[in-house]
């Protein structure tokens, strides 16, 4: 069931998308009124390997997608939890999986969410099959849906949409081409032919050496009476046990460093500077993995005086997993904690 | 009569005899009333003036630090200095600057202690608990294995007891 789990949403997208929710991929700056749905990308296959040969270029691997450049570092950081969450996952067959989520929250709304994942039978790799259809519906009727399909041997496409109750908030379509040592992707977000508005995002990533990857992103947004372009460049260097990434663009700079100290400890350091908010922040995070104790602990420390941690423990004889999280903001003296249980 | 005339101004002078003599005379009366502390305090007068004032300043400052290490009221630190202490005017500014620094540092030390404790509690404590629990469990398992399989099988994956040595030549 590896492919089914891999394709499901890592966190359910927030139901209250609204017009001011920050966008999803990379450093896309979208002006207010536009939102990019926070959809997750399908994890990459091991990459289309070039033919073995004496040519230096053929030893280059596919660099992956643009969104994944900062992902390794981001995964080390804990996620803020609030309230109580109960998740029941049930696999009905090799292709189909269903999940029920009950969220009880002190700050927001409590609700029930039903999710379903279908994985097709066209197998492209050991962990991937296509098409993948992921859908999620809330008790208020808000729907999130994604369809990912491999159209040809190197072309993959995704269609995603998000509604809030009955109103469509986000709809986007993207196509990605994976070459031997490069990846190109085009995304169209919220196209509205009648109003003449929409967002167009183009990504290109090229691996120049086995360790170095460079790329760029171009965002073109258009509304009646207004249009603009934002560009940014990304560079990623992979060492023996570390990955350093830098994104510089019109929206600011974002640098991240991921280091794998040993089997149990992984460390991430992130630096973000935003021109729109005119502020910078540095975060330090670590992940401690103790499989003998069935424990996964993530902690983070921020320059905004925010300290947070998440602890996940598998309660072994039963297929239960307990997650506890706590976040403390020293400057504002605010504390938030939550826990969740996952069954199955 | 110069001698007789001399007597009258002399009597006036007699009233203003040199003060040491007078005080000595008074001292002899008051010596019995001095307490032990006053006598010890009098001993300090043998030290030079600068040393006395320096010792006074440092004693006052350390006393106020010890008192204010928990409580911290704005402006009250200066007011709580003993009013009857003789402080040299040139040291007044130094003392007030020092006390302001103490005020800032004691609220700093309090909040630093709070921030440190809560951050340690969130970031480090759960991992410590879990690893200790794991160690205890492993120890227990080892002990159980020892009891079950004999003292030589205490090691993980140990063989179930050694075979008795083969009988030698009879």
Coordinates of C-alpha atoms in Angstrom, one line a residue:
Chain A
X1 CA 0.0 0.0 0.0
X2 CA 3.1 2.2 -0.2
X3 CA 1.9 4.1 -3.2
X4 CA -1.5 4.8 -1.8
X5 CA -0.1 6.2 1.4
X6 CA 2.5 8.2 -0.4
X7 CA -0.1 10.0 -2.5
X8 CA -2.4 11.0 0.3
X9 CA -2.4 14.5 1.7
X10 CA 0.2 14.9 4.3
X11 CA -2.1 17.2 6.3
X12 CA -5.6 17.9 5.3
X13 CA -5.7 21.3 3.6
X14 CA -7.3 24.0 5.7
X15 CA -11.0 24.3 5.2
X16 CA -10.9 28.0 5.6
X17 CA -9.0 28.7 2.4
X18 CA -10.3 32.2 1.9
X19 CA -8.7 34.8 -0.2
X20 CA -5.8 35.5 2.1
X21 CA -4.4 32.1 2.8
X22 CA -0.7 31.9 1.8
X23 CA 0.0 30.0 -1.4
X24 CA 1.5 26.6 -1.6
X25 CA 4.5 25.8 -3.7
X26 CA 7.9 27.4 -3.1
X27 CA 8.2 31.1 -2.8
X28 CA 5.2 31.9 -5.0
X29 CA 4.1 35.4 -4.1
X30 CA 0.5 35.7 -5.0
X31 CA -1.2 39.1 -4.6
X32 CA -4.2 39.1 -2.3
X33 CA -7.2 37.6 -4.0
X34 CA -5.3 34.8 -5.5
X35 CA -4.6 31.6 -3.7
X36 CA -2.7 28.5 -4.7
X37 CA -4.2 25.4 -3.3
X38 CA -1.9 23.7 -0.8
X39 CA -1.7 20.4 -2.7
X40 CA 1.1 18.0 -2.2
X41 CA 3.2 16.8 -5.0
X42 CA 3.5 13.1 -5.7
X43 CA 6.9 11.9 -4.3
X44 CA 9.4 11.4 -7.1
X45 CA 10.4 8.2 -8.6
X46 CA 14.0 7.3 -8.3
X47 CA 14.5 9.4 -11.4
X48 CA 14.9 8.4 -14.9
X49 CA 18.5 7.3 -15.0
X50 CA 20.5 8.2 -18.0
X51 CA 22.1 5.4 -20.0
X52 CA 25.4 4.3 -18.4
X53 CA 28.2 5.5 -20.5
X54 CA 31.4 7.4 -20.5
X55 CA 29.7 10.7 -21.1
X56 CA 29.7 12.8 -17.9
X57 CA 26.2 14.1 -18.5
X58 CA 24.7 10.6 -18.5
X59 CA 25.6 10.2 -14.8
X60 CA 23.3 13.1 -13.9
X61 CA 20.1 12.2 -12.3
X62 CA 16.8 13.9 -12.6
X63 CA 16.7 16.7 -10.2
X64 CA 13.2 16.2 -8.8
X65 CA 10.5 18.8 -8.8
X66 CA 10.8 22.4 -7.8
X67 CA 8.7 22.1 -4.7
X68 CA 10.9 19.5 -3.3
X69 CA 14.0 21.6 -3.1
X70 CA 13.3 22.8 0.4
X71 CA 11.3 19.8 1.5
X72 CA 14.0 17.8 3.1
X73 CA 14.7 20.6 5.5
X74 CA 11.0 21.4 6.1
X75 CA 10.2 17.9 7.1
X76 CA 12.5 18.0 10.1
X77 CA 10.4 20.8 11.7
X78 CA 7.4 20.0 13.9
X79 CA 3.9 21.0 12.8
X80 CA 1.9 23.0 15.2
X81 CA -0.9 21.0 16.7
X82 CA -4.1 22.3 18.3
X83 CA -7.0 20.4 19.8
X84 CA -7.7 16.8 19.5
X85 CA -7.6 14.7 16.3
X86 CA -8.7 11.2 15.7
X87 CA -7.8 9.6 12.4
X88 CA -9.0 6.2 11.3
X89 CA -7.3 4.8 8.2
X90 CA -8.7 1.7 6.6
X91 CA -7.4 0.1 3.5
X92 CA -10.2 -1.6 1.6
X93 CA -8.1 -3.2 -1.1
X94 CA -4.8 -2.8 -2.8
X95 CA -6.1 0.2 -4.7
X96 CA -8.5 1.9 -2.4
X97 CA -8.0 3.5 1.0
X98 CA -10.5 5.4 3.1
X99 CA -9.9 7.7 6.1
X100 CA -12.1 9.3 8.7
X101 CA -10.9 12.2 10.7
X102 CA -12.6 13.9 13.6
X103 CA -11.1 17.2 14.7
X104 CA -12.1 18.8 18.0
X105 CA -10.7 22.3 18.3
X106 CA -10.7 25.1 20.9
X107 CA -9.8 27.9 18.5
X108 CA -11.4 26.9 15.3
X109 CA -14.3 24.7 14.2
X110 CA -14.7 21.1 15.1
X111 CA -15.6 18.7 12.3
X112 CA -15.6 15.5 10.5
X113 CA -13.7 14.8 7.3
X114 CA -13.9 11.9 5.0
X115 CA -11.1 11.1 2.7
X116 CA -10.7 8.5 0.0
X117 CA -7.7 7.5 -2.1
X118 CA -7.7 5.5 -5.2
X119 CA -4.6 4.2 -6.9
X120 CA -4.8 2.8 -10.4
X121 CA -3.0 -0.1 -11.9
X122 CA -0.6 1.4 -14.3
X123 CA 2.7 0.8 -12.5
X124 CA 5.7 3.0 -13.3
X125 CA 8.0 2.1 -10.5
X126 CA 8.2 0.0 -7.4
X127 CA 6.4 2.5 -5.2
X128 CA 4.3 4.4 -7.7
X129 CA 1.2 3.6 -9.7
X130 CA -1.0 5.8 -11.7
X131 CA -3.6 7.3 -11.9
X132 CA -3.9 8.5 -8.3
X133 CA -7.1 10.1 -7.2
X134 CA -7.3 11.7 -3.8
X135 CA -10.5 13.3 -2.4
X136 CA -11.5 14.8 0.9
X137 CA -14.9 16.1 2.0
X138 CA -15.8 18.0 5.1
X139 CA -18.9 17.9 7.2
X140 CA -19.8 21.4 5.8
X141 CA -19.4 20.2 2.3
X142 CA -16.0 21.5 1.4
X143 CA -14.2 19.4 -1.1
X144 CA -10.6 19.0 -1.9
X145 CA -9.7 16.7 -4.9
X146 CA -6.6 15.9 -6.8
X147 CA -6.1 13.6 -9.8
X148 CA -2.5 12.8 -10.8
X149 CA -1.8 10.8 -13.9
X150 CA 1.1 9.8 -16.0
X151 CA 0.2 10.7 -19.6
X152 CA 3.4 9.4 -21.3
X153 CA 6.6 7.9 -20.1
X154 CA 8.0 11.3 -19.1
X155 CA 5.0 13.5 -18.8
X156 CA 2.9 13.7 -15.6
X157 CA 0.0 15.9 -15.0
X158 CA -2.2 16.9 -12.1
X159 CA -5.6 18.5 -11.7
X160 CA -6.6 19.8 -8.4
X161 CA -9.6 21.7 -7.0
X162 CA -10.8 23.0 -3.8
X163 CA -14.2 24.2 -2.8
X164 CA -15.5 25.9 0.3
X165 CA -19.0 24.6 0.8
X166 CA -20.4 24.9 -2.7
X167 CA -18.2 27.7 -4.0
X168 CA -15.1 26.8 -6.0
X169 CA -12.1 28.5 -4.4
X170 CA -9.1 26.9 -6.3
X171 CA -8.8 25.0 -9.5
X172 CA -5.5 24.3 -11.1
X173 CA -3.9 22.1 -13.6
X174 CA -0.3 21.4 -14.2
X175 CA 2.0 19.4 -16.4
X176 CA 5.5 18.2 -15.8
X177 CA 8.1 16.9 -18.1
X178 CA 11.0 14.9 -16.6
X179 CA 14.1 14.7 -18.8
X180 CA 17.3 12.9 -18.1
X181 CA 18.8 15.7 -16.2
X182 CA 16.2 18.4 -16.1
X183 CA 12.6 18.9 -15.1
X184 CA 10.2 21.4 -16.6
X185 CA 6.7 22.1 -15.2
X186 CA 3.9 24.5 -16.1
X187 CA 1.0 25.2 -13.8
X188 CA -2.2 27.2 -14.6
X189 CA -4.0 28.3 -11.5
X190 CA -7.6 29.6 -11.2
X191 CA -8.0 30.4 -14.9
X192 CA -11.1 32.4 -15.5
X193 CA -11.7 33.0 -19.2
X194 CA -14.7 35.2 -18.7
X195 CA -13.0 37.5 -16.2
X196 CA -9.6 37.4 -17.8
X197 CA -7.7 36.4 -14.7
X198 CA -5.4 33.6 -13.7
X199 CA -2.0 32.6 -12.6
X200 CA 0.6 30.9 -14.7
X201 CA 3.7 29.4 -13.1
X202 CA 6.6 27.9 -14.9
X203 CA 9.4 25.9 -13.3
X204 CA 12.7 24.7 -14.7
X205 CA 15.3 22.7 -12.8
X206 CA 18.6 21.5 -14.3
X207 CA 21.2 19.4 -12.7
X208 CA 24.7 20.6 -13.7
X209 CA 26.6 18.0 -11.7
X210 CA 25.7 15.1 -9.5
X211 CA 25.6 17.5 -6.6
X212 CA 24.5 20.8 -8.0
X213 CA 21.1 21.7 -9.2
X214 CA 20.0 25.1 -10.5
X215 CA 16.6 26.3 -11.5
X216 CA 14.2 29.1 -11.9
X217 CA 10.6 29.9 -11.4
X218 CA 8.4 32.5 -13.2
X219 CA 5.0 33.5 -11.9
X220 CA 2.7 35.5 -14.0
X221 CA -0.5 36.7 -12.5
X222 CA -3.3 38.6 -14.2
X223 CA -6.5 40.3 -13.0
X224 CA -8.7 42.6 -14.9
X225 CA -6.7 45.8 -14.8
X226 CA -3.6 44.4 -13.2
X227 CA -0.9 42.0 -14.2
X228 CA 2.6 41.3 -12.9
X229 CA 5.5 38.9 -12.9
X230 CA 7.6 37.5 -10.1
X231 CA 10.8 35.5 -10.8
X232 CA 13.0 33.6 -8.5
X233 CA 16.1 31.4 -8.8
X234 CA 17.0 28.3 -6.8
X235 CA 20.2 26.5 -6.3
X236 CA 20.7 23.2 -4.4
X237 CA 23.9 21.5 -3.4
X238 CA 23.9 18.0 -2.2
X239 CA 26.8 16.7 -0.2
X240 CA 27.5 13.3 1.4
X241 CA 25.2 13.8 4.3
X242 CA 23.8 17.3 3.8
X243 CA 21.7 19.4 1.4
X244 CA 21.9 23.1 1.1
X245 CA 19.3 25.1 -0.8
X246 CA 19.0 28.7 -1.6
X247 CA 16.1 30.5 -3.3
X248 CA 16.4 34.1 -4.2
X249 CA 13.7 36.0 -5.9
X250 CA 11.5 39.1 -6.0
X251 CA 9.7 37.9 -3.0
X252 CA 12.7 37.6 -0.8
X253 CA 15.3 34.9 0.0
X254 CA 15.0 31.5 1.6
X255 CA 18.0 29.4 2.5
X256 CA 17.8 26.0 4.1
X257 CA 20.4 23.5 5.3
X258 CA 19.7 19.9 6.1
X259 CA 22.2 17.7 7.8
X260 CA 22.0 14.1 8.7
X261 CA 24.2 13.6 11.7
X262 CA 23.6 9.9 12.2
X263 CA 20.9 7.3 11.9
X264 CA 18.9 8.9 14.6
X265 CA 19.5 12.6 14.4
X266 CA 18.7 15.0 11.6
X267 CA 19.1 18.7 11.8
X268 CA 17.7 21.5 9.7
X269 CA 18.4 25.2 9.7
X270 CA 16.3 27.7 7.8
X271 CA 16.6 31.3 7.0
X272 CA 13.8 33.3 5.5
X273 CA 13.7 37.0 4.5
X274 CA 10.6 38.4 3.0
X275 CA 10.4 41.7 1.2
X276 CA 6.6 41.9 1.6
X277 CA 6.5 41.5 5.3
X278 CA 9.9 43.2 5.7
X279 CA 11.2 40.7 8.2
X280 CA 13.7 37.9 8.6
X281 CA 13.6 34.8 10.7
X282 CA 15.9 32.0 11.5
X283 CA 14.7 28.6 12.6
X284 CA 16.6 25.6 13.9
X285 CA 14.9 22.2 14.0
X286 CA 15.9 18.7 14.8
X287 CA 14.4 15.3 14.4
X288 CA 15.2 12.4 16.6
X289 CA 14.2 8.9 15.5
X290 CA 14.5 6.1 17.9
X291 CA 13.0 3.0 16.3
X292 CA 13.7 0.8 19.2
X293 CA 11.4 2.9 21.4
X294 CA 9.0 3.5 18.5
X295 CA 9.6 7.2 19.0
X296 CA 9.8 10.1 16.6
X297 CA 10.6 13.5 18.2
X298 CA 10.8 16.8 16.4
X299 CA 11.8 20.0 18.0
X300 CA 12.2 23.5 16.7
X301 CA 13.6 26.8 18.0
X302 CA 12.9 30.1 16.2
X303 CA 14.2 33.6 16.2
X304 CA 10.7 34.9 17.0
X305 CA 11.1 33.3 20.4
X306 CA 8.9 30.3 19.5
X307 CA 9.7 26.9 20.8
X308 CA 7.9 23.8 19.7
X309 CA 8.0 20.1 19.8
X310 CA 6.1 17.1 18.5
X311 CA 6.3 13.6 19.8
X312 CA 5.0 10.6 17.9
X313 CA 4.9 7.2 19.5
X314 CA 3.7 3.9 18.1
X315 CA 1.8 2.0 20.7
X316 CA 3.2 -1.3 19.4
X317 CA 0.9 -4.2 20.0
X318 CA -2.0 -2.2 18.5
X319 CA -1.8 -0.4 15.2
X320 CA -2.1 2.9 17.1
X321 CA 0.0 5.9 16.9
X322 CA -0.1 8.8 19.4
X323 CA 1.1 12.3 18.6
X324 CA 1.6 15.0 21.1
X325 CA 2.5 18.6 20.2
X326 CA 3.3 21.7 22.1
X327 CA 4.2 25.2 20.9
X328 CA 5.2 28.1 23.1
X329 CA 5.6 31.7 22.0
X330 CA 7.7 33.4 24.7
X331 CA 7.4 36.8 23.3
X332 CA 3.6 36.9 23.3
X333 CA 3.4 34.4 26.1
X334 CA 1.0 32.1 24.3
X335 CA 0.9 28.4 24.5
X336 CA -0.8 25.9 22.3
X337 CA -0.8 22.1 22.6
X338 CA -2.7 19.3 21.0
X339 CA -2.7 15.6 20.6
X340 CA -3.9 13.1 18.1
X341 CA -4.4 9.4 17.7
X342 CA -4.1 7.6 14.4
X343 CA -5.6 4.2 14.1
X344 CA -4.5 2.0 11.2
Chain B
X1 CA 46.4 94.0 89.5
X2 CA 47.4 92.1 86.5
X3 CA 47.3 88.8 88.3
X4 CA 43.8 89.4 89.5
X5 CA 42.9 90.7 86.0
X6 CA 44.4 87.7 84.5
X7 CA 42.2 85.4 86.5
X8 CA 39.0 86.7 85.0
X9 CA 39.9 86.1 81.4
X10 CA 41.5 82.8 82.5
X11 CA 38.3 81.6 83.9
X12 CA 36.7 82.3 80.5
X13 CA 39.5 80.3 78.9
X14 CA 39.1 77.8 81.5
X15 CA 35.6 77.0 80.1
X16 CA 37.0 76.7 76.7
X17 CA 39.8 74.3 77.5
X18 CA 41.1 72.2 74.6
X19 CA 38.3 69.9 73.5
X20 CA 40.3 66.7 73.7
X21 CA 40.6 67.1 77.4
X22 CA 36.9 67.7 77.7
X23 CA 36.0 64.8 75.5
X24 CA 38.3 62.5 77.2
X25 CA 36.6 63.4 80.3
X26 CA 33.3 62.7 78.7
X27 CA 34.5 59.6 77.2
X28 CA 35.5 58.3 80.5
X29 CA 32.0 58.7 81.6
X30 CA 30.4 57.2 78.5
X31 CA 32.8 54.3 77.9
X32 CA 30.7 52.2 80.2
X33 CA 27.6 52.8 78.0
X34 CA 29.2 51.7 74.7
X35 CA 27.9 48.4 73.5
X36 CA 30.1 45.7 72.0
X37 CA 29.0 46.5 68.5
X38 CA 29.9 50.1 68.9
X39 CA 33.3 49.1 70.1
X40 CA 33.9 46.9 67.1
X41 CA 32.6 49.6 64.8
X42 CA 35.1 51.9 66.4
X43 CA 37.9 49.5 65.5
X44 CA 37.1 50.0 61.8
X45 CA 38.1 53.6 62.1
X46 CA 41.7 52.6 62.1
X47 CA 41.5 51.7 58.4
X48 CA 42.2 54.4 55.8
X49 CA 39.2 56.5 54.6
X50 CA 39.1 55.1 51.1
X51 CA 39.0 51.5 52.3
X52 CA 36.2 52.3 54.7
X53 CA 34.1 53.9 52.0
X54 CA 34.8 51.1 49.5
X55 CA 33.9 48.5 52.0
X56 CA 30.7 50.4 52.9
X57 CA 29.6 50.7 49.2
X58 CA 30.3 47.0 48.5
X59 CA 28.4 45.9 51.6
X60 CA 25.4 48.0 50.7
X61 CA 25.4 46.8 47.1
X62 CA 25.6 43.2 48.0
X63 CA 22.9 43.5 50.5
X64 CA 20.6 45.2 48.0
X65 CA 21.3 42.5 45.4
X66 CA 20.5 39.8 47.9
X67 CA 17.3 41.5 48.9
X68 CA 16.3 42.4 45.4
X69 CA 17.1 39.1 43.7
X70 CA 13.5 38.1 43.9
X71 CA 11.6 41.2 44.3
X72 CA 12.0 43.9 41.8
X73 CA 10.2 47.2 42.1
X74 CA 10.9 50.2 39.8
X75 CA 12.6 52.9 41.8
X76 CA 12.2 51.2 45.1
X77 CA 15.7 49.9 45.1
X78 CA 17.2 53.3 45.6
X79 CA 14.7 54.3 48.2
X80 CA 15.4 51.2 50.3
X81 CA 19.0 52.1 50.9
X82 CA 19.6 52.8 54.5
X83 CA 19.0 56.5 54.9
X84 CA 21.4 56.9 57.8
X85 CA 24.4 55.5 56.0
X86 CA 27.1 58.1 55.3
X87 CA 27.7 57.8 51.6
X88 CA 30.3 59.9 49.9
X89 CA 28.6 62.1 47.4
X90 CA 31.0 61.1 44.7
X91 CA 29.9 57.5 45.1
X92 CA 26.2 58.2 44.8
X93 CA 26.1 58.2 41.0
X94 CA 28.0 55.0 40.9
X95 CA 25.6 53.3 43.3
X96 CA 22.5 54.4 41.4
X97 CA 24.0 53.2 38.1
X98 CA 24.9 49.9 39.7
X99 CA 21.4 49.5 41.2
X100 CA 19.7 50.2 37.8
X101 CA 21.9 47.5 36.3
X102 CA 20.8 45.2 39.1
X103 CA 17.2 46.0 38.4
X104 CA 17.5 45.2 34.8
X105 CA 19.6 42.1 35.5
X106 CA 17.2 40.6 38.1
X107 CA 14.2 40.8 35.8
X108 CA 16.4 39.5 33.1
X109 CA 17.6 36.6 35.2
X110 CA 14.0 35.8 36.2
X111 CA 12.7 35.7 32.6
X112 CA 15.8 33.9 31.5
X113 CA 15.2 31.3 34.1
X114 CA 11.6 30.9 33.0
X115 CA 12.4 30.8 29.3
X116 CA 15.2 28.3 29.9
X117 CA 13.0 26.0 32.0
X118 CA 10.0 25.9 29.8
X119 CA 12.1 25.5 26.6
X120 CA 14.0 22.6 28.3
X121 CA 10.7 21.1 29.3
X122 CA 9.4 21.2 25.8
X123 CA 12.5 20.4 23.8
X124 CA 14.4 17.9 25.8
X125 CA 12.4 16.3 28.6
X126 CA 10.2 13.9 26.6
X127 CA 13.2 12.4 24.8
X128 CA 14.9 11.9 28.1
X129 CA 11.9 10.2 29.6
X130 CA 11.5 7.9 26.6
X131 CA 15.2 6.9 26.4
X132 CA 15.3 6.2 30.2
X133 CA 12.2 4.0 29.8
X134 CA 13.8 2.2 27.0
X135 CA 16.9 1.5 29.0
X136 CA 14.9 0.3 31.9
X137 CA 13.0 -2.0 29.7
X138 CA 16.1 -3.4 28.2
X139 CA 17.6 -3.9 31.6
X140 CA 14.5 -5.8 32.7
X141 CA 14.6 -8.0 29.7
X142 CA 18.3 -8.8 30.3
X143 CA 17.6 -9.6 33.9
X144 CA 14.7 -11.9 32.9
X145 CA 16.9 -13.6 30.4
X146 CA 19.5 -14.1 33.0
X147 CA 17.1 -15.6 35.4
X148 CA 15.6 -17.9 32.8
X149 CA 18.7 -19.1 31.1
X150 CA 21.4 -19.0 33.7
X151 CA 23.9 -16.5 34.7
X152 CA 26.1 -17.0 31.7
X153 CA 23.4 -16.0 29.3
X154 CA 23.2 -12.4 30.5
X155 CA 24.5 -11.1 27.2
X156 CA 22.0 -10.5 24.4
X157 CA 21.8 -13.6 22.3
X158 CA 23.8 -15.6 24.7
X159 CA 23.9 -19.4 24.5
X160 CA 21.7 -21.3 26.9
X161 CA 24.3 -22.1 29.6
X162 CA 27.6 -23.8 29.1
X163 CA 27.9 -27.5 28.7
X164 CA 29.6 -29.2 31.6
X165 CA 33.3 -30.0 30.7
X166 CA 33.8 -33.4 29.2
X167 CA 35.2 -35.9 31.7
X168 CA 38.9 -36.2 31.5
X169 CA 41.0 -39.3 31.5
X170 CA 40.1 -41.4 34.5

